[in-house]
XYZ file of C-alpha atoms in Angstrom:
507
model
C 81.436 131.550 81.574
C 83.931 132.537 78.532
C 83.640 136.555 78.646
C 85.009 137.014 75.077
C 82.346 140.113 73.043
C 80.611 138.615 70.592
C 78.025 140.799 70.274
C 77.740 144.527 71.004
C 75.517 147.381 70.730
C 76.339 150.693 70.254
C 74.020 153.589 71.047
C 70.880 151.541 69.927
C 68.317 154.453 68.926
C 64.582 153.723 67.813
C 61.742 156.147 67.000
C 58.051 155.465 65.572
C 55.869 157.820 64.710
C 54.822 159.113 68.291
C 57.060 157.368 70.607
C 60.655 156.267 71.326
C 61.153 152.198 71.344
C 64.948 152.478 72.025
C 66.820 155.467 73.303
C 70.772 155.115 73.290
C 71.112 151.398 74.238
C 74.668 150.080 74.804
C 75.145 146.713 75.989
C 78.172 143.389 75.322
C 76.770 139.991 74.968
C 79.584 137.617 75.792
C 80.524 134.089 74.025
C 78.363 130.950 74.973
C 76.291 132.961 77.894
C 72.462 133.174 78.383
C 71.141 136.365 78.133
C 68.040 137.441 79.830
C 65.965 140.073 78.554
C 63.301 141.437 80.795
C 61.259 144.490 81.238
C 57.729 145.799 80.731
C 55.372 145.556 78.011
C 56.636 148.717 75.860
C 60.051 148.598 77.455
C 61.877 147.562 74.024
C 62.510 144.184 74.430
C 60.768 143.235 71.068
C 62.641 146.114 69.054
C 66.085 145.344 70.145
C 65.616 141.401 69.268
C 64.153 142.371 65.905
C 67.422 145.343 65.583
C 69.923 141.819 65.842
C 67.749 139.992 64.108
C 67.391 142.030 60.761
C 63.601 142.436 61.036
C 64.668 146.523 61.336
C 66.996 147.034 58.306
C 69.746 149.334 59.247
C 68.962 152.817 58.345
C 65.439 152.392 60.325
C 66.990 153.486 63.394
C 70.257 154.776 65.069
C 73.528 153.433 66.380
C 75.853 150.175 65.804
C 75.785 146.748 66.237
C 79.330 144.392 65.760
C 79.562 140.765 65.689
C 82.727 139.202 66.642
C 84.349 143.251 65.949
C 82.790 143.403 62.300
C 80.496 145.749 61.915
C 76.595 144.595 60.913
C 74.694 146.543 58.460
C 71.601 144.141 58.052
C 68.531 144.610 56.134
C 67.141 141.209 55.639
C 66.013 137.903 58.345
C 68.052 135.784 55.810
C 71.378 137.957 55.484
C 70.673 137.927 59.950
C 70.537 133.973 59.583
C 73.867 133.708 57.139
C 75.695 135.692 59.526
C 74.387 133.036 62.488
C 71.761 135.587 64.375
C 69.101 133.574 64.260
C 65.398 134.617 66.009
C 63.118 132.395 67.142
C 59.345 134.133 67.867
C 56.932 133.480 70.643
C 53.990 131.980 68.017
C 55.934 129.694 65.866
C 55.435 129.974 62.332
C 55.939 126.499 61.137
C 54.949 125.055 57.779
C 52.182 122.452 59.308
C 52.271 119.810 56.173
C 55.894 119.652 55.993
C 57.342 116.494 57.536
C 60.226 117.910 60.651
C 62.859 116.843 57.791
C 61.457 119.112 55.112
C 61.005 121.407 57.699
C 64.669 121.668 59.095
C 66.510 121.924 55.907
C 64.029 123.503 53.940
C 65.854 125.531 51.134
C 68.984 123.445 52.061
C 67.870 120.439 51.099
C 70.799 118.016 50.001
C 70.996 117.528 45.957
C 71.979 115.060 43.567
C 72.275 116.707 39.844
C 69.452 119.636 41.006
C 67.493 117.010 42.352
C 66.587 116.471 46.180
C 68.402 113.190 48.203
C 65.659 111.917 50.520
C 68.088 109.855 51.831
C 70.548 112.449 52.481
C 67.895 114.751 54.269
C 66.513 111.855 56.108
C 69.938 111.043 57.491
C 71.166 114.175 57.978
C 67.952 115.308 59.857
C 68.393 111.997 62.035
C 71.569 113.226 63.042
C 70.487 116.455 64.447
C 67.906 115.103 66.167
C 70.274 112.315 67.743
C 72.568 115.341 68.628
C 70.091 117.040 70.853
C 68.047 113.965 71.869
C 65.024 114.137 70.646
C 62.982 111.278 70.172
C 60.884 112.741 67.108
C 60.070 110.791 63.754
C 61.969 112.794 61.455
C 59.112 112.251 59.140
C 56.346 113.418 61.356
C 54.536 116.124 59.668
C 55.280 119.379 62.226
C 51.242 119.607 62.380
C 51.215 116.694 64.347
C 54.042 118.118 66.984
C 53.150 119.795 70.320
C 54.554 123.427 70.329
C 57.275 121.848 72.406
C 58.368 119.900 70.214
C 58.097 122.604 67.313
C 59.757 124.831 69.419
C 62.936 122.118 69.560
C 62.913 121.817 65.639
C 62.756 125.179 65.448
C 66.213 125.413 67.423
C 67.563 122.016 65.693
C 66.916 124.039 62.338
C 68.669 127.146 63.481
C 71.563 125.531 64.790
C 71.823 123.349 61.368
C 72.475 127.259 59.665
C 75.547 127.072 61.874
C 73.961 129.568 64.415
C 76.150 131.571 66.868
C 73.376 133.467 68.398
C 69.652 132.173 69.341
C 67.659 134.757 70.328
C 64.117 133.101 71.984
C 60.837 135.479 72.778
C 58.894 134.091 75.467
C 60.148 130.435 74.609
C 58.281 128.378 77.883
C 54.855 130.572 76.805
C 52.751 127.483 76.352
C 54.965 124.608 77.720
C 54.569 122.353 81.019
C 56.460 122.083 83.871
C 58.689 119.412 82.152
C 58.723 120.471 78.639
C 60.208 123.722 80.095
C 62.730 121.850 81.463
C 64.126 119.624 78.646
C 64.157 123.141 77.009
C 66.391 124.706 79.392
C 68.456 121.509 79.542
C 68.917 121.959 75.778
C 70.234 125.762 76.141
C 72.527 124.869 78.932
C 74.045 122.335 76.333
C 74.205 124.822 74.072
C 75.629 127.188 75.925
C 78.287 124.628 76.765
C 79.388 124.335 73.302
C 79.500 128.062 72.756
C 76.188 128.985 71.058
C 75.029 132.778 72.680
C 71.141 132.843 73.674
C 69.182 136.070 74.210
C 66.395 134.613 76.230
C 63.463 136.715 76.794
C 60.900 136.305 79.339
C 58.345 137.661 81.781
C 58.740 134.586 84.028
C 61.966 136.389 86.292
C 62.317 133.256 88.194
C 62.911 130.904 85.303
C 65.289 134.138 83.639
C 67.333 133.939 86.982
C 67.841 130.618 87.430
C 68.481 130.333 83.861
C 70.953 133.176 82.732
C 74.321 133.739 83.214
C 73.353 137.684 83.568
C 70.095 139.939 82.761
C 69.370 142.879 81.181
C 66.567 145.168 82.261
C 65.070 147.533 79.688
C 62.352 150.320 80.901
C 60.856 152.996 78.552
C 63.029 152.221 75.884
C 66.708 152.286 78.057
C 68.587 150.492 79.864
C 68.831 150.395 83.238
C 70.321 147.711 84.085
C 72.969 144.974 83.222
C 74.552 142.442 85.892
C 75.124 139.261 86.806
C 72.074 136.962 87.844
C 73.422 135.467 90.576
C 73.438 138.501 92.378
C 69.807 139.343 91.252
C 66.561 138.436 93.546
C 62.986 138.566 91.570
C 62.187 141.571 93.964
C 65.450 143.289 92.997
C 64.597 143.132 89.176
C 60.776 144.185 89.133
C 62.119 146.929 90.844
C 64.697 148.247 87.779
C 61.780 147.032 85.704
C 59.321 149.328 87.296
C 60.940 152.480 88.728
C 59.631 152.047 91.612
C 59.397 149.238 94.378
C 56.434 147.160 95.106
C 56.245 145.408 98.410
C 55.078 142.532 97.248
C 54.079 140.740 93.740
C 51.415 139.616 94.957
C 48.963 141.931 96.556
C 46.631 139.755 98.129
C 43.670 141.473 100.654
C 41.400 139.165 102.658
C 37.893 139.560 102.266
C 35.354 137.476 104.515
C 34.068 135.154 102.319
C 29.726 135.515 101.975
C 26.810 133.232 99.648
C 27.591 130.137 97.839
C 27.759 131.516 94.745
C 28.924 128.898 92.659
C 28.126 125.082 93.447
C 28.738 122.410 91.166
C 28.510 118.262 91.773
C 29.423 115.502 89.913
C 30.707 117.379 87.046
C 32.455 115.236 84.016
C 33.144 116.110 80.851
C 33.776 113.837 78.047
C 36.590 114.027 75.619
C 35.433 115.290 72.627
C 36.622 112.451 69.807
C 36.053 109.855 72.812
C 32.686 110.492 74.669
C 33.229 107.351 76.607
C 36.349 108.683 78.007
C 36.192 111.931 81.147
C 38.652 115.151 80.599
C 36.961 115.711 84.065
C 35.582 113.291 85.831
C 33.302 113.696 89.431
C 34.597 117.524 90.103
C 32.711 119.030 93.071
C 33.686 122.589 94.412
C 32.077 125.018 95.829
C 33.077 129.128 95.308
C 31.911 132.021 97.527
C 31.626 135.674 97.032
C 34.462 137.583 97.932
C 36.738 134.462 97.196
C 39.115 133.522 94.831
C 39.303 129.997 94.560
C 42.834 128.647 92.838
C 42.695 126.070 90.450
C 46.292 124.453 90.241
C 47.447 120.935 88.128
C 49.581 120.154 85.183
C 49.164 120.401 81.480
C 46.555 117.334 80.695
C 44.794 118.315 84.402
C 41.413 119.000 82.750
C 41.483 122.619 84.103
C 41.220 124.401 81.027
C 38.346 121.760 79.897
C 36.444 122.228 83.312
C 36.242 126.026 83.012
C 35.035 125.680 79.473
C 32.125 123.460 80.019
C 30.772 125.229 82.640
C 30.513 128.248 80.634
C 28.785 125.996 78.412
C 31.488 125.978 75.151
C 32.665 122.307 75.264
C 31.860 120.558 72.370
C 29.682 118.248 73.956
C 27.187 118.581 76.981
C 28.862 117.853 80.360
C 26.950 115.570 83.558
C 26.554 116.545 86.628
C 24.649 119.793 88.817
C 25.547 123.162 88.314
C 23.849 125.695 90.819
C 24.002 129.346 90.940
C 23.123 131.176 94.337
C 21.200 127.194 95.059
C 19.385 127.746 91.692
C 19.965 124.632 89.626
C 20.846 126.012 86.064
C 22.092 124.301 82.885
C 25.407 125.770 81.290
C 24.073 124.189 77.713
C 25.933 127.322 75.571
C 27.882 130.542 76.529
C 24.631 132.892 75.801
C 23.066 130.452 78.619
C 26.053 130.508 81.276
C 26.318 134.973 81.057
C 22.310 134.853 81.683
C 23.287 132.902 84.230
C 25.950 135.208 85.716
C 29.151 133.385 84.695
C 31.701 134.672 82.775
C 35.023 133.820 81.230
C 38.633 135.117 80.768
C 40.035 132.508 78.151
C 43.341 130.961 78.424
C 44.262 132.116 74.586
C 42.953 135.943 73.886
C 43.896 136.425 70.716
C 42.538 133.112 69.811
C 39.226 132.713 71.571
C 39.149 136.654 73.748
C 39.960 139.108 70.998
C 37.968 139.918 67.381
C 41.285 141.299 66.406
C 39.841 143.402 63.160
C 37.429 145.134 65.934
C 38.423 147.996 68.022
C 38.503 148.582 71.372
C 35.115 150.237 71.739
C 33.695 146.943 69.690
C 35.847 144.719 71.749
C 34.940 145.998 75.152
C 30.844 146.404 74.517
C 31.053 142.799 72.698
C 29.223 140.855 75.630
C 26.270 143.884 75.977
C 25.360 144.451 72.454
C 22.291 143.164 73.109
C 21.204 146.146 75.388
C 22.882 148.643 73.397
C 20.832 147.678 70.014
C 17.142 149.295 69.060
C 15.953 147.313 66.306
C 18.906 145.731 65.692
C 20.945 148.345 65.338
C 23.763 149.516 68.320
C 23.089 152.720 69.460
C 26.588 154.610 68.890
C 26.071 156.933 72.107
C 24.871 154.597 74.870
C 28.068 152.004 73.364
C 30.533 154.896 73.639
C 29.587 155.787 77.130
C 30.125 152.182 78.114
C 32.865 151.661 76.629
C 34.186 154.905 77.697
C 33.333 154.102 81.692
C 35.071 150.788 81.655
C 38.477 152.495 80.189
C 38.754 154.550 82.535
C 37.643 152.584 85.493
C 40.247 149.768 84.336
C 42.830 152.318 83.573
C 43.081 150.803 80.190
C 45.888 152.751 78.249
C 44.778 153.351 74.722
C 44.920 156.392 72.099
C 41.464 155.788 71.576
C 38.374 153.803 71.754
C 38.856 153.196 68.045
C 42.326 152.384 68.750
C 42.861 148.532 67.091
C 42.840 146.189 69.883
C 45.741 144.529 68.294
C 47.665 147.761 69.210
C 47.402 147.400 72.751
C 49.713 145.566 74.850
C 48.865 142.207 76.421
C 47.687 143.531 79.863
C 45.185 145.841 78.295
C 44.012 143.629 75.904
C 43.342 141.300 79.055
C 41.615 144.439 80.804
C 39.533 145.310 77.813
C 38.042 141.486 77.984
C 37.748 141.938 81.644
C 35.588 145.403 81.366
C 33.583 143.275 78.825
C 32.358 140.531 80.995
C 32.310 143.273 84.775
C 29.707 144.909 81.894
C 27.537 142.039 82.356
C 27.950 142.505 86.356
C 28.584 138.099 86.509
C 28.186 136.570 90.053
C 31.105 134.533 89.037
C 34.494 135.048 86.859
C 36.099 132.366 85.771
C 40.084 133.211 84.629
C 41.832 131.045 82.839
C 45.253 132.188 82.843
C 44.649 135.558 82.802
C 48.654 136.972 82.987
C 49.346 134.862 80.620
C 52.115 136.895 78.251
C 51.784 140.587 80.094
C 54.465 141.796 82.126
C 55.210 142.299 85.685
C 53.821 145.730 85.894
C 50.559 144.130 84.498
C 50.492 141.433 86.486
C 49.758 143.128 89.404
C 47.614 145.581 87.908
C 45.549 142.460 87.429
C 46.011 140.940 90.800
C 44.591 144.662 92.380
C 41.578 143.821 90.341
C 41.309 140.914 91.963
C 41.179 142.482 95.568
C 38.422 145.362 94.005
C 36.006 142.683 92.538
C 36.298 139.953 95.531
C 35.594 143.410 97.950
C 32.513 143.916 95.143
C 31.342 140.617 96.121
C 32.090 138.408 92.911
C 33.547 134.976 92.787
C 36.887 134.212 91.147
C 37.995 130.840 89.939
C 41.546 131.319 88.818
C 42.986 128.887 86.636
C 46.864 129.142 86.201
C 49.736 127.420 85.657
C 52.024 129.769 87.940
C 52.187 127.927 91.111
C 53.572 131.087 92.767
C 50.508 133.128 91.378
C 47.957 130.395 92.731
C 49.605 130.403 96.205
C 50.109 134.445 96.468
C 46.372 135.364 95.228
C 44.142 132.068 95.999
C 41.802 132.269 99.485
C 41.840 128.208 98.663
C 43.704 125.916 96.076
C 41.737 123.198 94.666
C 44.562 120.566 92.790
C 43.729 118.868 89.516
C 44.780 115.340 88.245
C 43.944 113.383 85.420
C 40.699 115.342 85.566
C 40.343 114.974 89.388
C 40.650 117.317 92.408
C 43.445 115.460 94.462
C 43.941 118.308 96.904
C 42.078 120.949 98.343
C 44.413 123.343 100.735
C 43.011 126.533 102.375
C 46.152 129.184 101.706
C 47.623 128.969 105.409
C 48.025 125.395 104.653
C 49.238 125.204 101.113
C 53.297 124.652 99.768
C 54.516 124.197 96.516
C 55.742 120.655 97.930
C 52.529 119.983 98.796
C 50.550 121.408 95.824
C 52.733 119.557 93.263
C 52.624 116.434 94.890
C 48.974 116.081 94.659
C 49.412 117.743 91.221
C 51.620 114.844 90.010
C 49.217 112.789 91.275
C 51.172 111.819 94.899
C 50.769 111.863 98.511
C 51.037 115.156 100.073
């Protein structure tokens, strides 16, 4: 790894009203390395990225930052970009009806006499795409892209600015198993011709296989800057924290009671193609006390099964559904909560979260219907509610009328929790519910676990963590092609042996 500075920063200092993002940061990034950036929710990740990127003009906050030995004074994205600091953001902000040519060179489009050359953008664009190998239609509208593929063009179009320094924000968010992998194969070629990447992640095992060294930020400082092949996971949540945690995943065993959950023959139909199954002939069965893993790739029908058995698939699934033996029909969400089953989306701030509500609104959502007289929610009873579940679920806010955008990922997660434990379900079903919180926060979450299985509730837990679904799952049930291959009890279960049946193989 070349070890000449490229980038430094000097004495970083940030201050909003109330609190201290940064406090006296120092820290070299080196030529052509991979950077990782980890640390809590709150720790300052986000406002050192958006210090190097220009987001935060200079003159917002305190201290120096020097490219190649010249000092920056930046106070605009674009005069970032020029320079070849170039961020790319965890929710892409693509223009959806240009083609991934228009896209990539937009305000550099090649002219003739002040007039655009489609031919020169179409060739030029084929040429960065033939760089990096990636087998895109350069005049596929970006709409019609995956957000792996977005993510790519997003990088093509950054490195076509001539970009030194790519700084990615939870890049692998919402990408398979493989897609993350072309990605990092794409960095690693970057980083061979010299390109810097500040990578930053809450997945520590991807970070550490990944970077050349890491950088650990908590409450604002740093604490910690070395090299990551002398890191271990354990190690790193540990600078993260402050404190050491025995294990990441606290699992207790509870003896599984009731059948709480039983369904047979359950297939759902793809939405534009009825005739065709997202999930075809699932039977499982989950008990109280348990918390029954739900493991396969991206296509696996997980997300679909959890959704039409809390009755929100567009159209109405087959098979038997049973509650406690009681047959019941999951025909629409009001019909699978009076039914005691609830669910923990896989996108929050898209399906979890009415993000111009507060957290008072956001947390009684689910029970307005016993907190209204006449129509009308009684402002008392809804405080007190809301009120109890805060601090049951240790929710940190300023407020209940705090916006629920305002709250980091974890307590948005535990404010949609305390929503649904309002309705006291038999059965929770979580679809990727650490999805984009922290270490810390992950745990947090996994404690819950161990409370509500002791409470006697069911868990299905969907996730695409292997690592999570082995360290917190009583049993693992494997998807396929909208199948259960596998079913391992935990004793029995690998992560050989759980992706095999995953990738549709023998175990």
């Amino acid at each position: 790894m070349a070890q000449t500075p490229l980038l430094e920063i000097r004495n970083a200092t940030m201050v909003f009203p109330g609190s201290v993002a940064l406090r006296d940061v120092s820290a070299t990034v080196h030529a052509g390395e991979i950077l990782g950036v980890v640390g809590e929710n709150g720790a300052g990740k986000s406002t050192l990225m958006k210090i190097l990127a220009g987001v935060y003009p200079a003159g917002s906050y305190v201290g120096e930052i020097f490219l190649e030995g010249r000092q920056l004074e930046l106070h605009t994205i674009a005069q970032a970009e020029e320079l070849g600091v170039v961020l790319i953001p965890q929710e892409l902000n693509v223009v959806p009806e240009f083609t991934v040519a228009e896209y990539i060179l937009l305000n550099r489009e090649p002219r003739r006499f002040g007039v655009i050359s489609r031919r020169r953008m179409l060739e030029r664009t084929q040429r960065l795409l033939d760089e990096f190998e990636l087998e895109i239609d350069r005049e596929t509208p970006m709409k019609a892209l995956g957000t792996a593929q977005q993510q790519l063009v997003e990088i093509i179009k950054a490195l076509s600015k001539s970009a030194r320094v790519l700084i990615l924000d939870e890049p692998t968010a919402s990408l398979s198993i493989r897609e993350s992998e072309h990605l990092f194969a794409q960095l690693r070629e970057l980083r061979r011709r010299g390109v810097t990447c500040l990578y930053v992640s809450h997945r520590l095992g991807e970070v550490l296989s990944l970077a050349d060294r890491v950088l650990v930020l908590r409450d604002g400082e740093l604490v910690g800057l070395d090299d990551a092949a002398g890191l271990s996971q354990e190690r790193v949540v540990s600078m993260m924290l402050g404190r050491n945690i025995e294990e990441l995943f606290p699992k207790e065993r509870t003896e599984p009671g009731e059948t709480l959950l039983e369904v047979r023959d359950f297939s759902v139909p793809h939405p534009e193609q009825p005739a065709k199954r997202v999930v075809d002939g699932v039977n499982l069965e989950l008990r109280a006390g348990e918390v029954l893993g739900v493991f396969g790739l991206v296509g696996a029908g997980r997300t679909e099964l959890a959704m039409a058995l809390f009755g929100a698939w567009p159209l109405p699934p087959e098979g038997e559904v049973r509650i406690r033996g009681r047959q019941v029909r999951v025909s629409s969400p009001r019909a699978a909560i009076q039914s005691g089953i609830a669910l923990l989306t896989e996108d929050r701030k898209r399906y979890g979260l009415i993000p111009v509500w507060n957290v008072e609104q956001n947390l009684t959502l689910a029970s307005f219907a016993g907190l209204s007289k006449l129509g009308v929610i009684q402002s008392g009873p809804s405080r007190r509610l809301a009120r109890a579940y805060v601090q049951d679920l240790a929710i940190k806010t300023a407020s209940l009328d705090e916006s629920i955008l305002n709250l980091s990922g974890g307590n948005q997660q535990k404010v949609i929790l305390g929503r649904w434990l309002a309705r006291r379900p038999a059965v929770l079903l979580l679809d990727e519910p650490t999805r984009g919180i922290d270490v810390g926060a992950k745990v947090e979450v996994f404690r819950l676990f161990n409370r509500l299985t002791r409470d006697g509730l069911g868990i299905l837990f969907i996730s695409s963590e292997l690592e999570e679904v082995l360290g917190m799952s009583d049993r693992i049930l494997v998807m396929a092609n909208g199948r259960i291959t596998g079913e391992f009890a935990r004793e029995d279960a690998s992560e050989e042996a759980v992706l095999a049946r995953a990738m549709g193989l023998a175990a």
